[in-house]
Every structure is written in structure tokens, then in C-alpha cells.
Coordinates of N, CA and C in Angstrom, one line a residue:
Chain M
X1196 N 51.4 189.8 70.4 CA 51.1 190.9 69.4 C 49.1 191.1 69.1
X1197 N 48.7 192.2 68.9 CA 47.3 192.4 69.6 C 46.9 192.3 68.2
X1198 N 46.1 191.5 67.3 CA 45.4 191.1 66.7 C 44.2 192.1 65.6
X1199 N 44.0 192.3 67.2 CA 42.3 193.7 67.0 C 43.0 194.1 67.6
X1200 N 42.6 195.9 66.3 CA 42.9 197.3 67.6 C 41.7 197.7 66.6
X1201 N 41.5 198.2 68.3 CA 40.7 199.5 68.6 C 40.9 200.6 68.8
X1202 N 39.5 201.9 67.9 CA 39.6 203.0 67.8 C 38.1 203.5 67.6
X1203 N 38.4 204.6 68.7 CA 39.2 205.0 69.8 C 39.4 204.2 70.9
X1204 N 40.4 205.0 71.8 CA 40.8 203.8 73.0 C 39.1 204.4 74.3
X1205 N 39.3 205.7 74.1 CA 38.4 206.5 75.1 C 37.9 207.3 74.4
X1206 N 36.5 207.3 74.6 CA 35.1 208.7 73.8 C 34.4 209.1 74.5
X1207 N 34.6 209.9 74.7 CA 33.1 210.9 75.8 C 32.8 211.7 75.2
X1208 N 31.3 212.2 74.6 CA 30.3 213.0 74.2 C 29.3 213.3 75.0
X1209 N 28.5 213.9 73.8 CA 27.2 214.3 75.0 C 26.1 213.3 74.2
X1210 N 25.3 213.5 74.5 CA 23.7 212.9 74.6 C 23.5 213.6 73.6
X1211 N 23.2 212.2 72.5 CA 22.5 212.8 71.3 C 23.4 212.8 69.8
X1212 N 24.8 213.2 70.5 CA 26.0 212.8 69.1 C 26.2 211.4 68.7
X1213 N 26.4 211.0 67.5 CA 26.5 210.2 66.7 C 28.1 209.9 67.2
X1214 N 28.2 209.0 66.9 CA 29.8 207.9 67.4 C 30.0 206.4 66.1
X1215 N 31.4 206.9 65.9 CA 32.0 205.5 65.5 C 33.1 204.6 66.1
X1216 N 33.1 203.3 66.2 CA 33.6 202.6 66.9 C 34.8 201.6 65.4
X1217 N 36.2 201.8 66.1 CA 36.8 200.7 64.9 C 37.3 199.8 65.2
X1218 N 36.8 198.2 64.5 CA 37.7 197.4 64.5 C 38.6 197.1 63.6
X1219 N 39.7 197.0 63.9 CA 41.4 197.2 62.1 C 41.8 195.9 62.8
X1220 N 41.8 195.0 61.6 CA 43.3 194.1 61.7 C 43.8 194.0 60.2
X1221 N 44.8 192.7 60.4 CA 46.0 192.8 58.9 C 44.7 190.8 58.8
X1222 N 45.1 190.2 59.3 CA 44.3 188.9 59.7 C 42.6 189.1 58.6
X1223 N 42.4 188.3 58.6 CA 41.3 187.0 58.4 C 40.8 186.5 59.1
X1224 N 39.0 187.3 59.7 CA 38.4 186.8 60.0 C 37.1 186.0 60.1
X1225 N 37.0 184.2 60.7 CA 35.0 184.2 60.1 C 34.5 184.7 60.5
X1226 N 34.4 184.9 61.6 CA 33.1 186.1 62.1 C 33.9 186.7 63.1
X1227 N 33.1 187.8 63.2 CA 33.3 188.7 64.6 C 32.2 189.7 65.3
X1228 N 32.8 189.3 65.8 CA 31.7 189.7 67.8 C 31.9 190.6 68.8
X1229 N 31.0 191.5 68.7 CA 30.6 193.3 69.3 C 30.6 193.0 71.0
X1230 N 30.8 193.1 71.9 CA 30.0 193.3 72.8 C 30.2 194.3 73.5
X1231 N 29.8 194.5 74.9 CA 30.0 195.8 75.8 C 30.1 195.5 77.1
X1232 N 30.7 195.4 78.1 CA 31.0 195.3 79.3 C 30.7 196.9 80.3
X1233 N 30.3 196.2 81.4 CA 29.8 197.5 81.9 C 30.4 196.9 83.8
X1234 N 31.1 198.2 84.3 CA 31.4 197.9 85.5 C 31.3 196.7 86.3
X1235 N 31.8 195.6 86.8 CA 31.8 195.0 87.2 C 31.2 193.5 86.9
X1236 N 31.0 193.6 85.6 CA 30.1 192.6 84.6 C 31.0 191.4 83.5
X1237 N 30.9 190.9 83.3 CA 31.4 190.1 82.0 C 31.0 191.0 80.8
X1238 N 31.3 191.0 79.6 CA 30.6 191.5 78.4 C 29.7 190.6 78.2
X1239 N 29.0 191.4 77.3 CA 27.4 190.6 76.9 C 27.6 190.8 75.4
X1240 N 26.9 189.6 74.6 CA 27.1 190.1 73.0 C 25.8 190.9 73.0
X1241 N 26.3 191.5 71.6 CA 25.2 192.4 70.7 C 25.0 192.2 69.5
X1242 N 25.9 191.6 68.7 CA 25.5 191.4 67.6 C 27.1 190.2 67.0
X1243 N 27.1 189.3 66.1 CA 27.8 188.2 65.6 C 27.7 188.7 63.6
X1244 N 29.3 189.1 62.9 CA 29.1 189.2 61.3 C 29.4 188.8 61.0
X1245 N 29.4 188.6 60.0 CA 29.5 186.1 59.1 C 29.8 186.3 57.7
X1246 N 29.1 187.7 57.0 CA 29.9 188.2 56.3 C 30.0 189.0 55.2
X1247 N 31.7 189.0 54.5 CA 31.9 189.8 54.6 C 31.0 191.5 53.7
X1248 N 31.0 192.7 54.0 CA 30.5 193.1 53.1 C 28.7 193.7 54.5
X1249 N 28.3 192.8 55.2 CA 27.4 192.8 55.9 C 27.3 193.6 57.1
X1250 N 26.1 194.3 57.3 CA 25.5 195.4 57.6 C 24.3 195.0 58.7
X1251 N 24.3 194.5 59.9 CA 23.4 194.5 61.3 C 22.9 196.0 62.4
X1252 N 21.7 195.6 61.9 CA 21.6 197.2 63.0 C 20.7 196.6 63.7
X1253 N 20.8 197.1 64.7 CA 20.2 197.1 66.3 C 19.8 198.3 67.2
X1254 N 18.2 198.4 66.9 CA 18.1 199.9 67.0 C 19.1 200.6 66.7
X1255 N 19.4 201.8 67.7 CA 20.5 202.6 67.1 C 22.3 202.7 66.7
X1256 N 22.0 201.1 67.4 CA 23.4 200.4 66.5 C 23.6 200.1 65.6
X1257 N 24.0 200.6 64.7 CA 25.0 199.7 63.4 C 26.2 199.5 63.5
X1258 N 26.5 197.6 62.6 CA 27.5 197.4 62.5 C 27.8 196.7 61.2
X1259 N 28.9 197.3 60.9 CA 29.3 196.4 60.1 C 30.4 195.5 59.6
X1260 N 30.3 194.2 58.7 CA 32.3 193.9 58.8 C 32.7 194.2 57.1
X1261 N 33.8 194.1 57.4 CA 34.8 194.5 56.2 C 34.5 193.4 55.0
X1262 N 34.8 194.3 53.4 CA 34.9 193.5 52.3 C 35.7 192.6 52.6
X1263 N 36.6 192.1 53.3 CA 37.6 191.5 53.2 C 37.9 190.7 54.4
X1264 N 36.6 191.3 55.6 CA 36.1 190.2 57.1 C 38.2 190.9 58.0
X1265 N 38.6 191.4 57.4 CA 39.4 192.1 58.3 C 38.8 193.0 59.5
X1266 N 38.0 193.7 58.6 CA 37.6 194.3 60.4 C 35.9 195.7 59.8
X1267 N 35.9 195.8 60.9 CA 34.2 196.2 61.5 C 33.9 197.5 62.0
X1268 N 32.8 197.7 62.1 CA 32.6 199.1 63.2 C 31.2 199.1 63.2
X1269 N 31.4 200.2 64.5 CA 29.7 200.2 65.1 C 29.3 201.3 65.0
X1270 N 28.4 201.6 65.0 CA 28.0 203.1 64.7 C 26.7 203.1 65.8
X1271 N 27.1 204.4 66.6 CA 26.0 204.7 67.4 C 25.4 206.1 66.7
X1272 N 24.0 206.4 66.9 CA 23.1 207.3 66.1 C 22.8 207.5 67.6
X1273 N 22.5 208.6 67.7 CA 21.6 209.5 69.2 C 21.9 209.1 70.1
X1274 N 23.5 209.4 70.8 CA 23.9 208.4 72.0 C 23.1 208.7 73.2
X1275 N 22.8 207.6 73.9 CA 22.5 207.9 75.0 C 22.8 208.0 76.1
X1276 N 22.6 208.2 77.3 CA 23.6 207.6 78.7 C 23.3 206.0 79.0
X1277 N 22.4 206.0 78.6 CA 22.7 203.4 78.7 C 23.5 203.3 78.1
X1278 N 24.3 204.4 76.7 CA 25.7 203.3 75.5 C 26.5 203.4 76.3
X1279 N 26.5 203.8 77.5 CA 27.8 204.3 78.3 C 28.3 202.0 79.0
X1280 N 30.1 202.8 78.0 CA 30.2 201.0 78.7 C 31.7 201.0 78.6
X1281 N 32.1 199.9 77.9 CA 33.7 199.5 77.7 C 32.6 198.4 76.2
X1282 N 33.5 198.4 74.9 CA 32.8 198.5 74.0 C 33.8 197.5 73.0
X1283 N 33.7 195.9 72.8 CA 34.5 194.8 72.7 C 34.4 194.0 71.1
X1284 N 35.4 194.4 70.4 CA 35.1 193.9 68.9 C 36.2 191.8 69.3
X1285 N 35.3 190.8 68.4 CA 36.2 189.8 69.1 C 35.6 188.9 67.5
X1286 N 36.6 188.2 67.4 CA 37.1 187.1 66.1 C 38.0 186.1 66.4
X1287 N 37.2 184.9 66.3 CA 38.1 184.0 65.4 C 38.7 183.4 64.0
X1288 N 40.3 183.4 64.0 CA 40.0 183.8 63.2 C 40.3 182.2 61.9
X1289 N 40.7 182.8 60.9 CA 40.4 181.1 60.0 C 41.1 180.0 59.5
X1290 N 42.6 180.4 60.7 CA 43.5 179.1 60.1 C 43.4 178.2 60.4
X1291 N 42.3 177.7 61.4 CA 41.3 176.0 62.0 C 42.4 175.8 63.1
X1292 N 42.1 177.2 63.9 CA 42.4 177.4 65.5 C 40.9 177.5 66.1
X1293 N 41.0 177.5 67.3 CA 39.5 177.9 67.7 C 39.8 178.8 69.2
X1294 N 40.7 179.9 68.4 CA 41.0 180.3 70.0 C 40.1 182.1 69.3
X1295 N 40.3 182.3 70.3 CA 39.1 183.9 70.5 C 40.5 185.4 70.6
X1296 N 40.3 186.3 69.8 CA 40.8 186.9 70.1 C 39.9 188.4 70.1
X1297 N 40.3 189.4 71.2 CA 39.7 190.3 71.3 C 40.3 191.8 71.5
X1298 N 39.3 192.6 71.1 CA 40.2 193.9 70.9 C 40.3 194.2 71.8
X1299 N 41.0 195.9 72.2 CA 41.8 196.2 73.0 C 40.9 197.1 73.2
X1300 N 39.5 196.8 73.0 CA 38.6 198.1 73.8 C 38.4 199.1 73.2
X1301 N 37.1 200.1 73.5 CA 36.7 201.3 72.8 C 35.9 201.0 74.6
X1302 N 36.2 202.4 75.5 CA 35.4 202.8 76.6 C 34.1 203.8 75.9
X1303 N 33.0 204.0 76.0 CA 32.5 204.7 76.2 C 32.1 205.8 77.1
X1304 N 31.7 207.1 76.9 CA 30.7 206.9 78.1 C 29.7 209.0 77.0
X1305 N 28.6 208.9 77.9 CA 27.4 209.5 77.0 C 27.1 210.2 78.3
X1306 N 27.5 211.7 77.7 CA 26.9 212.5 79.0 C 25.6 213.4 79.0
X1307 N 25.2 213.4 80.5 CA 23.4 213.9 80.1 C 23.4 215.5 79.6
Chain H
X496 N 17.5 178.9 85.4 CA 18.0 180.2 85.3 C 19.3 180.0 84.5
X497 N 19.6 180.4 83.0 CA 21.9 180.2 82.7 C 22.6 181.0 82.8
X498 N 22.8 180.5 83.2 CA 24.5 180.9 83.8 C 26.0 180.4 83.7
X499 N 26.7 181.1 84.1 CA 28.0 180.5 84.0 C 28.7 181.4 85.5
X500 N 29.0 180.1 86.1 CA 29.6 180.5 87.8 C 30.9 181.2 88.0
X501 N 31.3 181.6 88.6 CA 32.7 181.8 88.7 C 33.4 181.8 90.4
X502 N 34.1 180.8 91.3 CA 34.8 181.3 92.5 C 35.9 181.5 92.9
X503 N 36.2 182.1 93.7 CA 35.4 182.7 94.3 C 35.8 184.2 93.7
X504 N 34.5 185.3 94.5 CA 34.9 186.8 92.9 C 36.0 187.4 93.4
X505 N 36.2 187.5 94.6 CA 38.0 188.3 94.9 C 38.8 187.2 95.4
X506 N 39.6 187.1 95.2 CA 40.8 186.7 96.1 C 41.9 187.2 96.3
X507 N 42.6 187.6 97.6 CA 44.0 188.4 97.3 C 44.9 187.1 98.0
X508 N 46.2 186.7 97.2 CA 47.0 185.7 97.5 C 48.3 186.5 97.7
X509 N 49.1 185.3 97.8 CA 50.5 185.4 98.5 C 51.5 184.9 97.0
X510 N 52.2 185.0 96.6 CA 53.6 184.6 95.5 C 53.8 183.2 96.0
X511 N 52.9 181.5 94.7 CA 53.9 180.8 95.7 C 53.1 179.4 95.8
X512 N 51.4 180.6 96.7 CA 50.7 179.6 97.7 C 49.6 179.7 95.7
X513 N 49.5 177.9 96.0 CA 48.5 177.5 94.8 C 47.3 177.5 95.0
X514 N 46.8 178.1 94.0 CA 45.0 178.2 93.9 C 44.2 177.8 93.1
X515 N 43.1 177.9 93.1 CA 41.8 177.5 92.1 C 40.7 178.5 91.6
X516 N 40.8 179.2 90.8 CA 39.0 179.5 90.2 C 38.6 178.7 89.6
X517 N 37.2 178.3 89.8 CA 36.0 177.3 89.7 C 35.6 178.4 88.6
X518 N 35.0 177.9 87.5 CA 34.1 177.6 86.5 C 33.3 176.6 86.0
X519 N 31.6 177.3 86.2 CA 31.0 176.0 86.1 C 29.8 176.4 84.9
X520 N 29.3 175.9 83.7 CA 28.0 176.0 83.5 C 27.2 175.0 83.3
X521 N 25.2 176.0 83.1 CA 24.6 175.1 83.3 C 23.9 174.8 82.2
X522 N 24.7 175.0 80.7 CA 24.3 175.9 79.2 C 24.2 174.5 78.2
X523 N 24.9 172.7 78.9 CA 25.4 172.0 78.2 C 26.4 172.7 76.8
X524 N 27.1 173.8 77.8 CA 28.3 174.4 76.2 C 29.1 173.2 75.8
X525 N 29.7 173.0 75.1 CA 30.7 172.2 74.9 C 31.5 173.7 75.0
X526 N 32.0 174.3 74.8 CA 33.0 175.1 74.5 C 33.6 176.1 75.9
X527 N 34.4 175.4 76.2 CA 35.2 176.8 77.4 C 35.6 177.7 77.3
X528 N 36.4 178.8 78.0 CA 37.7 179.1 78.3 C 37.8 180.3 79.3
X529 N 38.4 180.2 79.4 CA 39.4 181.3 80.2 C 40.1 182.6 79.5
X530 N 39.5 183.8 80.4 CA 40.2 185.4 79.5 C 40.5 185.8 81.6
X531 N 42.1 186.7 80.6 CA 42.4 187.8 81.4 C 42.3 189.3 81.1
X532 N 41.9 189.6 82.2 CA 41.8 191.5 81.6 C 42.2 192.4 82.5
X533 N 43.1 193.0 81.9 CA 44.4 193.8 82.0 C 43.9 195.4 81.5
X534 N 43.9 196.7 81.7 CA 44.2 198.3 81.2 C 44.6 198.1 80.2
X535 N 44.4 198.3 79.1 CA 45.1 198.7 77.3 C 45.3 197.8 76.3
X536 N 44.6 196.5 77.7 CA 45.1 195.1 76.9 C 43.8 194.2 76.4
X537 N 42.2 194.6 76.9 CA 41.6 194.0 76.4 C 41.5 192.8 76.8
X538 N 41.4 192.1 77.3 CA 40.4 190.6 77.2 C 41.4 189.6 75.9
X539 N 42.4 188.9 76.8 CA 43.5 187.9 76.7 C 43.3 186.5 76.7
X540 N 42.5 185.9 75.8 CA 42.4 184.1 75.9 C 43.6 183.3 77.1
X541 N 43.7 182.4 77.9 CA 44.7 181.5 78.0 C 44.7 181.0 78.2
X542 N 43.0 179.4 78.1 CA 42.5 178.4 77.4 C 41.1 178.2 77.2
X543 N 41.7 177.4 76.2 CA 39.5 176.8 75.8 C 39.2 175.8 76.3
X544 N 38.7 174.9 75.1 CA 38.3 173.6 76.1 C 36.9 173.5 74.8
X545 N 37.4 172.4 73.6 CA 35.8 172.3 72.6 C 35.3 171.7 73.7
X546 N 35.6 170.1 74.6 CA 35.3 169.1 74.6 C 35.9 168.9 76.0
X547 N 34.7 168.1 76.5 CA 35.4 166.8 77.6 C 36.9 166.1 77.3
X548 N 37.7 166.7 78.3 CA 39.0 166.1 78.2 C 40.1 166.7 77.1
X549 N 39.6 168.2 76.3 CA 40.0 168.7 75.0 C 40.1 170.1 75.2
X550 N 41.7 170.1 75.5 CA 42.0 171.5 76.4 C 43.0 172.0 75.0
X551 N 43.2 173.3 75.2 CA 44.1 174.3 73.9 C 44.6 175.4 74.4
X552 N 45.5 176.1 74.1 CA 46.6 177.6 74.9 C 45.8 178.7 73.8
X553 N 45.6 179.5 74.7 CA 44.9 180.4 74.2 C 46.3 181.4 74.1
X554 N 46.6 183.1 74.3 CA 47.4 183.3 73.9 C 48.0 183.6 75.0
X555 N 48.0 183.5 76.0 CA 49.0 183.7 77.6 C 48.6 182.9 77.8
X556 N 49.4 181.3 77.4 CA 49.0 180.2 78.5 C 49.5 179.8 80.0
X557 N 51.3 181.0 80.0 CA 52.1 180.5 81.1 C 51.8 181.1 82.6
X558 N 51.9 179.4 82.7 CA 51.6 180.3 84.4 C 50.2 179.2 84.8
X559 N 50.0 178.7 84.4 CA 48.1 178.7 84.5 C 48.1 177.0 83.9
X560 N 46.8 176.7 84.5 CA 46.6 175.3 84.2 C 45.1 174.9 84.1
X561 N 44.7 173.9 83.1 CA 43.1 174.2 83.1 C 42.7 172.1 83.2
X562 N 42.4 172.1 83.6 CA 41.7 170.9 83.0 C 40.0 170.7 82.9
X563 N 39.2 169.3 82.6 CA 38.0 169.5 81.5 C 37.8 168.3 82.0
X564 N 37.5 167.9 83.1 CA 37.4 166.2 83.6 C 35.8 166.0 83.1
X565 N 35.0 167.0 83.4 CA 33.5 167.5 82.9 C 33.1 168.3 82.2
X566 N 31.6 168.0 81.8 CA 31.5 169.6 80.7 C 30.8 170.4 80.9
X567 N 30.6 171.0 82.5 CA 29.8 171.5 83.0 C 31.0 172.3 83.5
X568 N 32.4 171.9 84.4 CA 33.1 172.5 85.1 C 34.4 172.8 84.0
X569 N 35.0 173.9 84.3 CA 36.5 174.6 83.7 C 37.2 174.9 84.3
X570 N 37.9 174.2 85.4 CA 39.1 174.9 86.9 C 40.2 175.7 86.4
X571 N 40.7 176.6 86.2 CA 41.9 177.3 85.6 C 42.7 177.3 87.3
X572 N 43.9 176.9 87.6 CA 44.3 176.6 88.3 C 45.6 177.6 87.8
X573 N 46.6 177.5 89.3 CA 48.1 178.3 90.0 C 48.5 177.6 90.2
X574 N 49.4 177.4 89.3 CA 50.8 176.3 91.0 C 51.5 177.3 91.4
X575 N 51.6 178.1 91.4 CA 52.6 179.4 91.8 C 52.2 180.4 90.9
X576 N 51.4 181.3 92.0 CA 51.1 183.0 91.3 C 52.3 183.8 91.6
X577 N 52.2 184.1 90.5 CA 53.2 185.8 90.7 C 52.6 186.6 90.8
X578 N 53.2 187.8 91.5 CA 52.3 189.5 91.2 C 52.1 189.8 89.5
X579 N 52.8 189.0 88.5 CA 51.9 189.3 87.2 C 51.0 188.6 86.9
X580 N 50.4 188.0 87.8 CA 48.8 186.6 87.5 C 48.2 187.8 88.3
X581 N 48.4 189.2 88.8 CA 46.8 189.8 89.1 C 46.1 190.2 87.7
X582 N 45.1 190.4 88.0 CA 44.0 190.3 87.2 C 42.9 190.7 87.3
X583 N 42.2 190.8 86.3 CA 40.7 190.1 86.1 C 39.6 188.9 85.3
X584 N 39.7 188.1 85.6 CA 39.6 186.7 85.2 C 38.4 186.5 85.3
X585 N 38.1 186.1 83.3 CA 36.6 185.4 82.6 C 37.2 184.6 82.9
X586 N 35.4 183.4 82.6 CA 35.5 182.9 82.4 C 33.8 182.8 81.2
X587 N 33.8 181.7 80.1 CA 33.2 181.7 79.3 C 32.8 180.4 78.8
X588 N 31.6 180.4 77.9 CA 30.9 179.0 78.2 C 30.1 179.6 76.5
X589 N 30.1 178.3 75.9 CA 29.6 178.8 74.5 C 29.2 177.4 73.3
X590 N 28.2 177.0 73.0 CA 28.3 176.1 71.9 C 29.1 175.6 71.2
X591 N 29.7 174.9 70.7 CA 31.2 175.4 70.1 C 29.9 174.1 68.3
X592 N 31.0 175.4 67.5 CA 30.9 174.3 65.7 C 32.4 174.9 65.1
X593 N 33.0 173.7 64.5 CA 34.3 173.4 63.9 C 33.8 174.6 63.3
X594 N 33.0 174.9 62.0 CA 32.6 175.5 60.7 C 31.9 177.1 61.5
X595 N 32.5 178.2 60.3 CA 31.4 179.2 60.2 C 31.6 179.8 62.3
X596 N 32.4 178.9 63.4 CA 32.4 179.4 64.8 C 31.2 181.4 65.1
X597 N 30.5 181.1 65.1 CA 29.8 182.3 65.4 C 28.6 182.3 66.9
X598 N 28.7 180.9 67.7 CA 27.8 181.0 68.7 C 28.4 182.0 70.1
X599 N 27.5 182.6 70.3 CA 27.8 183.5 72.0 C 28.9 182.8 72.6
X600 N 29.0 183.9 72.8 CA 29.7 183.6 74.8 C 29.0 184.6 75.7
X601 N 29.3 183.5 76.5 CA 28.2 183.3 77.8 C 29.5 183.4 79.1
X602 N 29.4 185.1 79.3 CA 30.3 185.6 80.9 C 30.6 184.8 81.5
X603 N 30.9 185.1 82.8 CA 31.0 184.6 84.4 C 30.6 186.1 84.4
X604 N 31.1 186.6 86.0 CA 31.0 187.4 86.3 C 32.3 188.0 86.8
X605 N 33.4 187.2 86.6 CA 34.7 188.0 86.8 C 35.4 187.3 88.4
X606 N 36.4 187.1 88.3 CA 36.9 186.7 89.6 C 38.1 188.0 90.0
X607 N 38.3 188.7 90.2 CA 39.3 189.6 90.7 C 40.2 189.1 91.2
X608 N 41.7 189.2 91.2 CA 42.9 188.2 91.9 C 43.8 189.1 91.9
X609 N 44.3 189.3 93.5 CA 45.6 190.0 93.8 C 46.9 189.3 94.0
X610 N 48.3 189.2 93.3 CA 49.1 187.9 94.2 C 49.7 188.8 94.9
X611 N 50.3 189.0 96.0 CA 51.2 190.4 96.7 C 51.8 189.5 96.6

């Protein structure tokens, strides 16, 4: 059972365009993280959101945690070729387990 | 340099031949974990460990074993590998908090395993 659904799965856009990636679940998470993974490497953390409704900005990237802590979004403004990669959301459930759940991933390609 | 190392990086083996993938971290992290990554399925957690001698199952533990005898090492053991265990494997480590749970996981470079 995939608890974290990401959309879209694939996205190919031109440099300068904006985009939003969504991470949705029917479960409540104590926190959600976004990672970026480049070919041949392990994922690298971009941000962690903890509080429902929280918004965090990292240069041109804006992350939001849903009010009910079941969903999150990543918005990129004026995408650049260097943003190309696989974006993964991940979280830990609130139910006392210490497992991590990862989303299915969004593969982004930004064309120059 | 703070890092998570995995060995080997690439491995081709045959069905039934026991193998071990090693994972080591130098950051004194309590939490360590193994994931497998398959196309369209994202990363799925196999096993995790909250500290020495404390391990628990993730979402896909069948066919795998782990041990945590030392804080820095967390080997993944496949006693009798099968072709459906062909995958890209990642080890990760982080600090551990029971509450809040917002510690960054640091990932190793990955081990690409092929079971024929």
C-alpha cells in the first residue's frame, strides 16, 4: 500500500516556467520532508515541514504542509536546468512507528 | 568528511548465493535504515534500527536480514537472493528523536544488485 502519492510522475518544462508537485495521503504525518535525487546518487534533503499550514522557502522553491498534515506541495518558480532531478516526499506517521514512508517520486526535466 | 558508505556499489550474483551489503556511517547517528528503489515505486523501507541491538521491519522486509552490533555499521543480508530482489539499495542514517521525528536522513551512494 502506497501511503504517499506524488503527482505528476513526470514533468518536462522549459526554463523559466513555474511548476508545482503534490504529495498526498489519507494518513496524518508528524512531519514531511522533501528530497532531491540526482542520477547515481542518494537522495539529499531539501526541507522538513512540521507544523500544519507551514510554508518554507528555499530560494526559488516553496514548500507547504497541509493544514491537516496529510499533504504537501513543492512549487518551483522560474525553473532552471539545474533543478532537473527526482523529487521525493517522505514522512513518518504519527502512530508510534518509526518507519519512513517515501512517495513514488516526480521526475523533473527542465529544458534550456 | 561526514558520510555514509556502502559496499559493494555494484553486484551481480546468482539465485540462492548468500550475500551481504555493508553500510557504515561516521556521524554517530542512532537511526539507520535500508531502502530499495524500484522504478515507479519510489523508495521502500526494508528494515530500520533505532540504536544498537534495536531493529524493526519496514514495509518490505521479506527475504532480508539485518543486524546492528555496532552503532556505525548496519549490514543488509540476503540469505538466499532471488531475481525479484534485483534493485537499487540505499542505506541511510540520521539522529533519532522519538518525538518530532524531523531529523535529516543522510543517504549512501547506493548498491545496484542484480540477481540472475
